[in-house]
Each structure stands twice: as structure tokens, then as C-alpha cells.
Amino acid sequence: MSRTLYDKLVDAHKVCDLPDGDMLIYVDFHIMNEYTSPQAFSGLETRLLDVWRPEAHLAVVDHVNATRSSEPHDAASKLLIDNLQANCTKHGIAFYGLGDPRQGIEHIVVPEQGLVVPGMLIACGDSHTTTYGAYGALGFGIGTSEVEHVLATQTLRYKRMKTMRVTIDGDTAAGVTAKDIIMKVVQVVGAGGANGFAVEFAGSAIRDLDMAGRMTVCNMAVELGARAALIAADDITESALKGHPHSGQFTFNGESWDSDPEAVFDEEFSISGTDIEPLITWGTSPDHSVPITSNVPVAADYVSPKAKAALERSLQYMGLTEGQSAQSIKIDTAFIGSCTNSRIEDLREAAKILEGRQVATGVEAIVVPGSAMTRIKAEAEGLRAIFEAAGFEWRPEAGCSMCLAMNDDIAMDGERVASSTNRNFEGRQGRGARTHLMSPAMVAAAAVAGHLADVRDFK
Amino acid sequence: MIKGIVAPLPLANVDTDVIMPKRFLITITREGLADGTFADLRFDNAEQRRPEFVLNKPPWNQATILVVGDNFGCGSSREHAVWGMRQLGINACIGTSFAGIFYDNARKNGLALPVVSPEVRDVLLQLASKTSGAEISIDLGSRTIAAGDYTEPFEMDDATRTSLIRGRDDTLDSLEHAGAIRDFEAGLDDKMRISVIT
Ligand code: SF4
């Protein structure tokens, strides 16, 4: 029988069926951070349980740490960091903490360390674990109770999801990046449009992406509600598996981690790659996006009173007027970072725009490389020099930083940020902060222009 | 049977940061999260209750059930959002769709999330808006919601329903299958047997 890639991955990891309709699935690899794991470890302690297979876990510090220095910025964050380290020491789990040359944002660190291969099942107490789908691996986010469950049993209780395929065929235009592709998908399918689905991305526009681009796509699939995102493994995937610290551990024999040609999906979407333009979000949900050449919506575009009211609320929060042109939106801050877009490839794209240019007066521009290894590489390539010459602040430590503002990188009430991150919810980057999502190159363009700008105008 | 006063919260895409703002996450316990729940909706910058917010005024300050907008619980994986709702006394949220991780977290903590059609949700929203304080009951056994003469079925998968009714400890239950897990591991291909460098 024809099977989808998702079904192959689930079948390959099924331990047994459970009487209530769930199954137990085996977790090959599990990643933890400092803020969704403490209560899982205390749960183990309460029940006097051991960690089933300590060598199959990795813990990193990324969400609460400062990025200006390798010292925690306050006592509360230090407590979380020290607590994770103590738990890892106690249970014999690998810990990449502050000052460790392997530290960084979990979803940047894992591929960089060579810890993901096609066919693997990966869980992590973080919603953007969908990122690993870029490798033809099944990655998904879990809550703290499930973190405890993986630690104690190396398995999870699991329900098979429905499958969706989003096919993007056709060459994308110059200036259109992986970020624009996934923002377009979120716009078409809708925030929450893939709740309950595992989504496979297919088509020539996806196959043409490098691994960094594929990770950006799978990363933000959670913004459409997908619990898992997948891209079939191919030659590009295979060549990305070599040369990392863990590479020798696995053998990838070119098994076909892809969907059978006849496989049937519960839902299908198709998008033309040639129709995609560089996008920005204007509102407070990731599907509130328009092309940079276009305008903020007007109430007359909407039929239902509910939608009109929602538009009004978003515009009010964002401090925008309906129909205002995207490029008239002035920014206070430019932020390049996050597990969506702080890989070396992203920094290179942004640096191309910044070379020989200056950040506009009054704009505060910050770049936080996704990991210590990314930072070192970028410095060696001369990217740091380009960013700094342009007027960007280059942060010496890696972390989530202003993506969710759980450390001291917080946007102020009313502050408007052009951001290479993944969520523009109310308060995401600080109480009252206004986030516009876009590709890292578009953030660089906005930083230079002082307002949202079209990257294609920066030749 | 879950029974109580129901409050309307019709906003779509309520994310976990609205349910539990990040400043309450700097903690290593599950406790003390009631005040953080919906904090920016309930309190203003000076920590004063916002009188206009539904859960701050009678009869909804007694609510134990919410009727919510589409795609409730989207965003991060933080289980703190569910812990906080439970600590605030919320036993169920009725909606059309919930984010996957939030849905699973809810089940682990006895928060019922009945899924209904947009039409039924809108009827329940109207009902919940009555200032006299509508009471509804949610019967997990028969998967129905009832308010007076009005009854409607809801969707909930079997495993979640059993879990909510029995209030089990999934971790200990799963360990009863330790033998099956070991058998599976014995058959694991070497290429998937990870050993993270410490
Ligand atoms: S960078 Fe942002 S989205 Fe990614 S793991 Fe950190 S907080 Fe989450």
C-alpha cells in the first residue's frame, strides 16, 4: 500500500498500540531547554523514576540567557540555568550551557551538531521542533508532562494525525526567500489551518531550497498549526549530513524517506512559486501578511463583522491606519535572530544588503547569531565587520533573545520592530511591542531605509 | 460531568503568551500561576483589575467553563498556560479548534477541550454572554454539552476522553509496557541509536 512520508515515519517508530486508541512511539532523540523542563525533572523525582536512556537527550540554554554576555542577567534566569545543569549532571545528560562553544538556540544547534538524520523521530519541549522535518525526520513539540514521559520511558503516547500536502511549484523570483515561501503558505492555509495535520512540503520551489531554507519553511509550519512538517530527503539532505561532530554515529544509506508517488493526503494545497513576492506582516497573527509592494488591508475587504472587528483590533494594537502602504511603516528597531532565521546563510543574505550601507538614523539594529558556532563562522567570514560597519550591534552570545523577549532584550510599549522571527502576537517581543515579520534580508533593508522596504530596490 | 458558569472569550488565535505571559515562566515549579493566567487581559500596567474584562465582572468571575475563539492555545508549547488555567479554576474550554500541543497539555492536566462546530460555538457564545450567568454541563461519557433544553454533541478522541475521566498517570501507565519498549530498542537500527557527546 502507498504510504505518505509521515505514515512511514510513524510506522517505523511504533512500539505498540494502547487499548484507548493511542500508540506508544519511540523517540530517537530528545532536546530540552531551561524553561519547559524543570517541572519534568521534579516529576521524575516525585515518582522516584530514572531517565530511561540518558545518552539520547541533549539540554541547551537558549531562552532566558542574556546575549550581551555569558553571565545570566538576573537571579531568576540564573536559577533556571543552574537548575537545568544540576538536573543534567544528576542524570548524566549532555548539557550545552553558557560559555560552551556548542551552545545556541536548540533548533540551530541540533543540525549543526549533526544530530538529525532522515528517518529519525525527535521531540522537544518547544513548538518549533517541526524544524527537523527539513531532514525527512519527524520532529514535534511537546509539553512538560510529555518531557517527563520521554525522560522516563523514551516514548510518547501518540495519535496519528491527518496528512496535508502543500505543493509549491515554479521558480520564485529574485528577492523571494524561504521565509517568504512559508509566510505565503501561512497566509493561504491560515493560522491554525493545519491544526491536527502533519504537513508535507513538496514541489520544485521546495526542492530547490538549500537545507537552511528548508529548515525555515518547516520551522514556521507550526504557525499554520501543523504539529509536524516534512520535506522528503534527497541528495541535498544527504550531503548536509557530513562533517558535523556527531556525523560518524549514523549511517544514512539513502533509504527513501519520502512519500510514495501514489500516496493519498487528507488535504492538498498548491501554490505557484512565481506568484510569491517578498512579504511582511502588518498585524498580530502570522497570517496577517501582504506583499511589501502592497497596502495594509481595509475594513471594506472583509465581509463578516467578526473579521472587521478583528482587523480593527489588530490595526489599533499595531498603530496603523487601514489602507496605509506597507513601505510607509517606519520602524524603531531591526532584529535579526531566532531559530527561523539566524543561520549562517541568513546572516550572509542580510550582509549582502548591508555592505556599503548605513542603518538609518534613529533605528536600533541588533543581530544575534543562532549559535556560538554560527557566530564564530560569521566572524571568520567577515560578516561581523559588515554588520558593525553598517551600524548593527553584533551580540557576542547566542540565544532566542528578542524573538520572545524572555531575557533582557525586550521591545518597549509601542516600539515597532522589523523582525526575522516567527511570531507577531500581541506582546511577543515585549508588552505593547509591535512586530513585523519578514526575511532577514528584508529586515536589513528596513534597517537601512528606516521603514519597511522592498529588498529588490537594494541592488 | 463538568458543570458551571460559562464565560465568553470570542477572540481568535489566543496564543499561550496571552494565556500565560512569559514573565511568569521564570519558575521551576508548577505552582503559583493563577495570577499569571490571562494576566494582561485581567490586569492593567499598574496591576489593577481591568473592570471591562469579562472574567473580572459578575457573573463571569465565577466561571469555570470558557467558550473560546478559533485556534485557541496557539504558539508555544508552555504547559504553564494549562497549569495556570486550572489554578484559576477553569475546568473546560469549548471551541472549534485548538493548537495540538495545547490540546495534549490540557489532557494531562484535566482540562477538557470539547470541540464543536462554528454554529454551535456561536450559540454557546450567545448563551455565555447572558448577564444572568448561564450554567452548562459537559458530559464526557456521552460527549454532549447541555444548557437547559439545548443539547449538542461535541468531538473528543477516545484516548483523551478516557484520560480525562480516569485522571491517569500516563508516565506510570506507559512504564507497564517497558518490555515492549525494550524489545523495540533491541531491534533498533544502529543508525538511529544516538549517543550525544557530553
Ligand atoms: S528562537 Fe524563538 S521560536 Fe525559536 S526556540 Fe527560541 S523563542 Fe522559540
XYZ file of C-alpha atoms and ligand atoms in Angstrom:
665
model
C 0.000 0.000 0.000
C 1.158 3.510 -0.794
C 2.162 5.497 2.224
C 2.991 9.115 2.915
C 6.363 10.017 4.394
C 4.578 10.870 7.631
C 2.966 7.440 7.848
C 6.305 5.752 7.149
C 7.905 7.679 9.987
C 5.106 6.880 12.421
C 5.079 3.191 11.433
C 8.845 2.958 11.879
C 8.613 4.235 15.446
C 5.512 2.490 16.722
C 6.271 0.424 19.823
C 2.754 -0.872 20.449
C -0.899 0.057 20.313
C -2.578 1.082 23.548
C -6.100 -0.007 24.428
C -7.528 3.527 24.490
C -6.649 4.343 20.871
C -3.226 5.930 21.432
C 0.012 4.218 20.492
C 3.425 4.351 22.070
C 6.062 5.725 19.735
C 9.785 5.592 20.234
C 11.732 8.846 20.496
C 15.211 8.552 18.960
C 16.396 11.869 20.278
C 15.039 14.432 22.735
C 16.132 18.038 23.312
C 15.432 20.174 26.363
C 15.697 23.840 27.242
C 15.810 25.582 30.605
C 12.212 26.735 30.881
C 9.998 23.814 29.846
C 11.975 21.051 31.588
C 12.348 21.861 35.336
C 8.930 20.502 36.307
C 9.565 17.363 34.249
C 12.655 16.568 36.290
C 10.824 17.246 39.545
C 8.066 14.921 38.315
C 10.637 12.149 37.925
C 11.873 12.793 41.416
C 8.397 12.656 42.946
C 7.797 9.273 41.339
C 11.333 8.006 42.003
C 11.872 7.353 38.302
C 15.158 7.186 36.393
C 15.922 8.536 32.955
C 15.437 5.606 30.555
C 18.338 6.348 28.176
C 20.343 9.435 29.224
C 22.560 9.444 26.122
C 19.536 10.090 23.874
C 18.932 13.571 25.322
C 20.538 16.972 24.936
C 19.883 20.052 27.044
C 20.736 23.571 25.908
C 20.361 27.023 27.417
C 18.780 29.435 24.958
C 15.519 31.072 26.016
C 16.344 33.130 29.117
C 20.056 33.837 28.775
C 21.412 37.300 28.081
C 23.145 37.750 24.726
C 25.357 40.677 25.738
C 27.465 38.462 27.967
C 27.754 34.836 29.032
C 26.628 35.776 32.547
C 22.911 35.458 33.359
C 21.399 38.936 33.563
C 19.394 38.296 36.726
C 18.915 35.853 39.590
C 15.710 34.315 38.237
C 17.245 33.312 34.912
C 20.359 32.084 36.685
C 18.138 29.823 38.783
C 16.613 28.243 35.658
C 20.018 27.756 34.042
C 21.661 26.305 37.153
C 18.658 24.065 37.734
C 18.956 22.570 34.231
C 22.666 21.996 34.636
C 22.168 20.303 38.004
C 19.430 18.058 36.589
C 21.635 17.068 33.658
C 24.637 16.337 35.863
C 22.500 14.232 38.136
C 21.032 12.145 35.320
C 24.084 12.022 33.035
C 22.555 14.097 30.230
C 24.612 16.180 27.785
C 24.371 19.886 28.650
C 25.499 22.715 26.349
C 25.390 25.698 28.675
C 26.595 29.286 28.640
C 30.173 29.649 27.509
C 30.145 26.216 25.859
C 31.311 26.577 22.234
C 28.367 24.366 21.180
C 25.672 26.479 22.897
C 22.937 28.215 20.938
C 19.249 28.068 20.018
C 18.202 24.419 20.198
C 16.985 24.168 16.596
C 20.181 25.743 15.294
C 22.453 23.599 17.452
C 20.948 20.216 16.558
C 21.636 20.210 12.794
C 24.963 21.944 13.362
C 25.985 19.087 15.642
C 24.803 16.522 13.104
C 22.168 15.187 15.479
C 19.379 14.860 12.924
C 19.217 12.339 10.087
C 16.344 11.298 7.816
C 14.002 8.769 9.367
C 14.578 9.898 12.925
C 11.909 10.837 15.465
C 12.786 13.900 17.550
C 10.813 15.519 20.360
C 11.475 18.737 22.257
C 9.551 20.916 24.685
C 9.300 23.642 22.094
C 6.759 24.159 19.336
C 9.331 24.875 16.601
C 10.649 21.314 16.745
C 8.894 20.980 13.381
C 12.212 22.316 12.002
C 13.693 18.797 11.712
C 11.156 17.872 9.077
C 13.566 19.601 6.692
C 15.722 16.460 7.006
C 12.887 13.993 6.431
C 12.773 13.429 10.195
C 9.623 13.586 12.301
C 10.071 16.398 14.819
C 7.362 17.795 17.031
C 6.882 19.928 20.105
C 5.672 18.548 23.421
C 4.588 19.929 26.786
C 6.372 19.480 30.083
C 4.370 16.399 31.161
C 5.443 14.795 27.910
C 9.058 15.812 28.514
C 8.822 13.843 31.732
C 7.258 10.939 29.837
C 10.126 10.841 27.307
C 12.731 11.058 30.034
C 11.177 8.149 31.905
C 10.176 5.893 29.011
C 11.951 7.109 25.820
C 8.475 7.013 24.251
C 5.409 9.181 23.893
C 1.703 8.460 23.756
C 0.742 9.381 20.244
C -2.241 9.724 17.976
C -1.730 9.573 14.244
C -2.519 12.923 12.651
C -4.200 13.697 9.369
C -1.918 14.490 6.449
C -1.742 17.598 4.295
C 0.492 18.287 1.322
C 1.382 21.791 0.236
C 2.934 21.813 -3.213
C 4.813 24.887 -4.375
C 5.856 24.583 -7.987
C 7.555 27.130 -10.191
C 10.647 29.276 -9.830
C 10.497 32.019 -7.255
C 11.654 35.500 -8.303
C 14.872 37.147 -7.162
C 14.489 38.559 -3.651
C 11.986 35.869 -2.644
C 13.359 33.663 0.128
C 12.291 30.558 2.037
C 10.802 32.908 4.632
C 8.521 34.441 2.012
C 7.500 30.978 0.834
C 6.400 29.844 4.280
C 4.780 33.203 5.069
C 2.793 32.772 1.863
C 1.751 29.264 2.925
C 0.630 30.583 6.322
C -1.357 33.294 4.534
C -3.074 30.758 2.233
C -3.717 27.919 4.705
C -4.331 30.306 7.616
C -3.044 30.399 11.197
C -4.456 27.215 12.665
C -5.488 25.985 9.197
C -3.346 22.894 9.690
C -4.355 22.130 13.295
C -4.403 18.347 13.607
C -2.304 17.824 10.471
C 1.198 16.743 9.612
C 2.144 18.837 6.600
C 4.478 17.748 3.838
C 6.003 20.434 1.627
C 6.609 19.419 -1.961
C 7.187 20.914 -5.395
C 10.102 22.414 -7.264
C 10.274 25.604 -5.195
C 10.856 23.453 -2.102
C 13.295 21.033 -3.724
C 15.355 23.992 -4.960
C 15.907 25.255 -1.418
C 19.100 24.527 0.493
C 18.846 22.946 3.953
C 18.777 26.339 5.697
C 15.787 27.355 3.587
C 14.028 24.051 4.136
C 14.501 24.469 7.878
C 12.985 27.956 7.740
C 9.944 26.514 5.951
C 9.453 23.592 8.361
C 10.187 25.793 11.365
C 7.306 28.163 10.683
C 4.885 25.409 9.703
C 3.773 25.465 13.327
C 2.386 28.939 12.602
C -0.273 27.268 10.465
C -0.977 24.876 13.295
C 0.963 21.917 11.868
C 2.257 19.687 14.609
C 4.785 18.203 12.212
C 6.273 19.432 8.939
C 8.122 17.270 6.449
C 10.231 17.532 3.337
C 11.365 14.361 1.552
C 15.045 13.538 1.966
C 17.089 13.880 -1.232
C 20.683 14.456 -2.369
C 20.751 17.908 -0.798
C 19.746 16.352 2.539
C 22.322 13.618 2.235
C 25.190 15.995 1.555
C 24.177 18.081 4.587
C 24.766 15.126 6.913
C 28.535 15.131 6.644
C 31.196 16.917 8.588
C 29.462 17.502 11.923
C 30.588 16.375 15.393
C 28.029 13.522 15.506
C 28.157 12.611 11.837
C 30.053 9.352 12.332
C 27.336 7.938 14.600
C 24.778 7.359 11.904
C 24.782 5.698 8.573
C 22.349 7.047 6.069
C 22.047 4.584 3.227
C 19.898 6.731 1.039
C 16.705 4.951 2.150
C 13.714 6.583 0.588
C 12.315 8.801 3.274
C 9.681 10.263 1.006
C 6.018 9.747 0.159
C 5.134 7.024 -2.320
C 4.030 8.523 -5.654
C 0.504 7.150 -5.208
C 0.164 8.197 -1.562
C -3.079 9.975 -0.758
C -3.201 13.004 1.550
C -6.248 14.091 3.528
C -5.831 17.619 2.206
C -3.879 19.241 -0.608
C -2.936 22.840 -1.320
C -0.946 24.113 -4.225
C 0.708 27.462 -4.596
C 2.518 28.873 -7.586
C 6.097 29.799 -6.757
C 6.115 32.523 -9.400
C 3.257 34.320 -7.594
C 5.168 34.746 -4.341
C 6.503 38.199 -3.514
C 8.579 39.362 -0.539
C 6.058 39.574 2.301
C 5.711 41.465 5.569
C 3.173 41.016 8.328
C 1.105 44.057 9.241
C -0.989 42.532 12.062
C -0.869 40.351 15.134
C -1.198 36.884 13.637
C 1.372 35.279 11.310
C -1.236 35.021 8.543
C -1.714 38.808 8.558
C 0.714 39.368 5.709
C 0.832 41.367 2.470
C 3.444 41.847 -0.252
C 5.860 44.673 0.516
C 4.574 46.449 -2.610
C 1.041 46.433 -1.250
C -1.071 48.089 1.446
C -2.419 47.240 4.875
C -5.978 45.848 4.411
C -9.087 47.989 4.711
C -12.269 47.000 6.537
C -14.180 47.057 3.243
C -12.111 44.000 2.161
C -13.898 41.916 4.798
C -17.444 40.647 4.798
C -18.092 39.345 8.291
C -18.472 41.786 11.190
C -16.257 39.495 13.261
C -13.414 39.816 10.745
C -13.890 43.579 10.591
C -13.674 43.820 14.371
C -10.569 41.619 14.415
C -8.928 43.845 11.795
C -9.724 46.909 13.818
C -8.258 45.413 16.962
C -5.055 44.402 15.159
C -4.637 47.775 13.490
C -5.159 49.534 16.769
C -2.579 47.390 18.527
C -0.143 47.856 15.659
C -0.745 51.613 15.473
C -1.546 51.510 11.758
C -4.291 53.010 9.626
C -6.228 50.883 7.188
C -5.020 51.067 3.621
C -1.648 52.525 4.598
C 1.129 51.398 2.244
C 3.452 48.757 3.649
C 6.512 50.825 2.823
C 5.227 53.823 4.772
C 5.568 51.888 8.038
C 8.507 53.424 9.950
C 10.467 51.211 12.323
C 12.308 51.791 15.603
C 14.200 48.520 15.740
C 15.599 45.904 13.387
C 16.166 42.438 14.789
C 17.912 39.551 13.041
C 17.867 36.350 15.034
C 15.766 33.310 16.082
C 15.580 29.644 15.110
C 13.778 30.680 11.918
C 16.474 32.949 10.530
C 19.809 33.202 12.340
C 21.808 30.593 10.461
C 24.977 31.500 8.622
C 23.041 31.561 5.329
C 20.612 34.115 6.784
C 23.426 36.320 8.033
C 25.064 36.202 4.606
C 21.836 37.315 2.904
C 21.406 40.228 5.300
C 25.072 41.217 4.993
C 24.707 41.440 1.205
C 22.126 44.195 1.690
C 24.159 45.960 4.379
C 27.507 46.008 2.628
C 28.441 49.622 1.946
C 25.215 50.943 3.507
C 24.230 52.514 6.821
C 21.415 51.835 9.242
C 19.020 54.814 9.182
C 19.332 57.392 11.958
C 17.159 56.573 14.929
C 16.909 52.849 14.166
C 18.371 50.435 16.689
C 19.634 47.380 14.835
C 20.636 44.130 16.531
C 21.865 40.810 15.206
C 22.055 37.715 17.399
C 23.690 34.726 15.686
C 21.801 31.494 16.359
C 24.680 29.646 17.951
C 28.239 30.134 19.118
C 29.457 28.124 16.122
C 27.444 30.320 13.735
C 28.904 33.419 15.340
C 32.478 32.198 15.009
C 31.938 31.218 11.401
C 30.320 34.571 10.609
C 33.179 36.441 12.233
C 35.705 34.432 10.242
C 33.874 35.214 7.011
C 33.930 38.924 7.755
C 30.171 39.205 8.253
C 30.526 40.742 11.687
C 32.621 43.531 10.203
C 29.935 44.237 7.593
C 27.143 44.309 10.181
C 29.109 46.542 12.515
C 30.246 48.927 9.784
C 26.590 49.334 8.815
C 25.660 50.190 12.394
C 24.254 46.882 13.627
C 25.009 45.752 17.158
C 26.640 42.306 16.979
C 25.750 40.245 20.038
C 28.549 38.065 21.414
C 26.293 35.325 22.828
C 23.660 33.191 21.119
C 20.063 32.707 22.199
C 16.421 33.337 21.418
C 16.795 36.939 22.560
C 14.163 39.301 21.185
C 12.300 36.503 19.413
C 10.315 36.061 22.599
C 11.941 38.581 24.924
C 12.347 36.268 27.886
C 15.770 37.716 28.611
C 16.665 41.397 28.832
C 16.189 42.050 25.097
C 12.691 43.467 25.337
C 10.975 45.884 22.977
C 9.183 48.745 24.726
C 5.486 49.566 24.667
C 4.699 50.877 21.181
C 8.178 50.098 19.804
C 8.000 48.885 16.210
C 10.314 46.048 15.213
C 11.224 44.689 11.780
C 11.991 41.135 12.799
C 13.334 37.968 11.183
C 11.450 35.886 13.780
C 8.319 33.746 13.539
C 5.565 35.210 15.720
C 3.934 38.615 15.755
C 1.421 38.005 18.536
C 0.478 40.884 20.814
C 3.228 41.279 23.382
C 5.520 38.683 21.819
C 8.584 40.946 21.832
C 7.513 42.912 24.900
C 4.288 44.320 26.326
C 2.790 46.614 23.696
C 5.644 45.917 21.239
C 4.759 45.844 17.534
C 6.313 43.112 15.422
C 6.560 42.928 11.637
C 7.783 39.560 10.391
C 9.910 39.302 7.252
C 13.016 37.679 5.820
C 16.431 38.644 7.258
C 17.337 40.461 4.031
C 14.120 42.475 4.318
C 14.984 43.332 7.931
C 18.340 44.628 6.721
C 16.587 46.648 4.020
C 14.165 48.116 6.576
C 17.052 48.980 8.901
C 18.740 50.950 6.128
C 15.569 52.639 4.885
C 14.146 53.377 8.336
C 10.825 51.960 7.164
C 9.650 48.652 5.721
C 11.279 48.396 2.329
C 11.471 46.193 -0.744
C 14.669 44.187 -0.789
C 14.566 44.263 -4.600
C 15.258 48.005 -4.515
C 18.645 47.289 -2.899
C 20.721 46.145 -5.846
C -19.733 15.613 34.346
C -18.299 19.128 34.256
C -20.790 21.785 35.282
C -20.532 25.501 35.833
C -20.993 29.075 34.764
C -19.722 29.748 31.299
C -17.923 32.885 30.097
C -17.430 34.096 26.514
C -13.893 34.701 25.233
C -14.511 35.007 21.485
C -11.076 36.278 20.364
C -9.498 34.125 17.660
C -5.887 32.892 17.817
C -5.470 33.397 21.570
C -1.850 32.291 21.968
C -0.176 30.782 25.005
C 1.529 34.081 25.775
C -1.883 35.713 26.219
C -2.910 32.813 28.452
C 0.362 32.860 30.416
C 2.692 35.794 29.681
C 6.358 34.888 29.569
C 7.295 36.829 32.680
C 5.525 34.143 34.726
C 7.588 31.352 33.179
C 10.775 32.060 35.071
C 9.976 29.371 37.599
C 10.924 25.805 38.362
C 7.628 24.730 39.926
C 4.096 24.280 38.607
C 2.548 26.329 41.392
C 1.581 29.979 41.787
C 0.399 30.524 38.235
C -3.232 31.542 38.866
C -2.377 35.265 38.897
C -0.413 34.941 35.677
C -3.337 33.465 33.777
C -4.663 35.941 31.196
C -2.676 38.489 33.222
C -2.520 41.215 30.560
C -6.251 40.885 29.902
C -7.174 40.825 33.592
C -4.803 43.473 34.921
C -3.521 46.810 33.642
C 0.070 48.033 33.823
C -0.471 49.142 37.413
C -1.636 45.621 38.358
C -5.207 46.882 38.763
C -8.074 44.702 37.585
C -9.490 45.852 34.268
C -13.202 46.241 35.065
C -14.191 45.730 31.432
C -12.612 42.275 31.098
C -15.202 39.536 31.203
C -13.582 37.355 33.866
C -13.378 40.370 36.188
C -17.111 41.018 36.406
C -20.063 39.056 37.724
C -21.401 36.567 36.869
C -18.337 35.544 34.851
C -15.902 35.954 37.725
C -17.471 32.674 38.868
C -16.965 30.978 35.507
C -15.358 27.549 35.379
C -16.011 26.972 31.673
C -14.976 29.185 28.751
C -16.306 29.375 25.210
C -13.346 30.423 23.101
C -12.463 31.616 19.576
C -10.832 29.607 16.767
C -7.311 28.253 17.122
C -7.147 28.718 20.896
C -3.815 27.936 22.567
C -1.622 28.505 19.526
C 2.013 29.475 19.856
C 4.475 27.991 22.278
C 4.483 24.581 23.958
C 4.411 26.002 27.502
C 2.300 23.781 29.737
C 2.293 26.675 32.225
C -0.694 28.007 30.251
C -2.754 24.960 31.189
C -1.450 24.773 34.756
C -2.470 28.415 35.232
C -5.958 27.946 33.810
C -6.530 25.012 36.123
C -5.239 27.005 39.085
C -7.655 29.794 38.151
C -10.463 27.243 38.405
C -11.159 26.640 34.702
C -12.293 23.065 34.053
C -13.176 23.228 30.368
C -12.839 25.343 27.233
C -15.279 24.832 24.386
C -14.042 25.844 20.946
C -13.845 24.977 17.265
C -10.127 24.214 17.114
C -7.190 24.055 19.484
C -3.457 24.024 18.844
C -2.090 20.472 19.055
C 0.404 20.842 21.889
C -2.076 22.846 23.967
C -4.657 20.109 23.415
C -2.305 17.414 24.673
C -1.154 19.517 27.602
C -4.790 20.065 28.598
C -5.476 16.354 28.690
C -2.516 15.771 31.012
C -3.938 18.250 33.487
C -7.645 17.502 33.486
C -8.676 20.470 31.346
C -11.440 19.309 28.981
C -11.478 20.819 25.465
C -14.712 19.839 23.727
C -14.624 20.652 20.002
C -17.840 21.905 18.384
C -18.865 23.373 15.024
C -18.673 27.160 14.487
C -22.501 27.271 14.573
C -22.729 25.545 17.954
C -19.901 27.678 19.272
C -21.776 30.827 18.273
C -24.939 29.644 20.047
C -22.892 28.905 23.152
C -21.197 32.309 22.922
C -24.596 33.985 22.938
C -25.666 31.894 25.872
C -22.463 32.649 27.736
C -22.980 36.376 27.192
C -26.183 36.409 29.278
C -25.619 38.606 32.280
C -27.766 36.274 34.373
C -24.924 33.747 34.254
C -25.683 30.710 32.127
C -24.762 27.328 33.504
C -23.871 24.490 31.206
C -22.834 20.934 31.688
C -20.383 18.850 29.726
C -20.902 15.112 29.794
C -17.688 13.383 28.793
C -19.375 9.971 28.849
C -21.940 10.783 26.173
C -19.874 13.578 24.593
C -22.679 16.124 24.846
C -22.977 19.695 26.032
C -26.250 20.714 27.661
C -27.717 24.043 28.732
C -31.360 23.813 29.708
C -33.181 22.218 26.783
C -30.295 22.799 24.422
C -28.022 19.798 23.871
C -25.358 19.279 21.261
C -22.741 16.602 20.740
C -19.052 17.512 20.770
C -15.919 15.859 19.431
C -13.198 14.375 21.588
C -10.936 11.451 20.753
C -11.263 8.293 22.847
C -7.838 8.403 24.457
C -8.272 11.996 25.633
C -11.730 11.247 26.958
C -10.584 8.171 28.881
C -7.668 10.113 30.273
C -9.929 12.942 31.476
C -12.452 10.583 33.028
C -9.910 8.404 34.785
C -7.315 11.072 35.565
C -4.467 8.641 34.920
C -0.731 8.985 35.284
C 0.422 8.480 31.703
C 4.074 8.030 32.633
C 3.463 5.210 35.092
C 0.882 3.631 32.772
C 3.337 3.629 29.887
C 6.034 2.039 32.022
C 3.817 -1.032 32.189
C 4.905 -1.508 28.586
C 8.592 -1.427 29.480
C 9.016 -4.877 27.931
C 7.668 -3.737 24.582
C 9.894 -0.662 24.688
C 12.960 -2.836 25.354
C 12.017 -5.178 22.506
C 11.674 -2.219 20.185
C 15.058 -0.895 21.254
C 16.690 -4.282 20.694
C 15.529 -4.142 17.090
C 16.627 -0.536 16.576
C 18.908 0.016 13.688
C 22.342 1.202 14.787
C 21.994 4.241 12.621
C 19.256 5.599 14.859
C 20.956 4.806 18.151
C 22.083 8.215 19.188
C 24.631 8.946 21.853
C 25.005 12.658 22.392
C 28.571 13.798 23.080
C 28.623 15.305 26.557
S 14.197 31.435 18.675
Fe 12.107 31.999 19.188
S 10.817 30.478 18.266
Fe 12.892 29.692 18.242
S 13.058 28.404 20.065
Fe 13.739 30.470 20.612
S 11.927 31.520 21.339
Fe 11.229 29.711 20.283
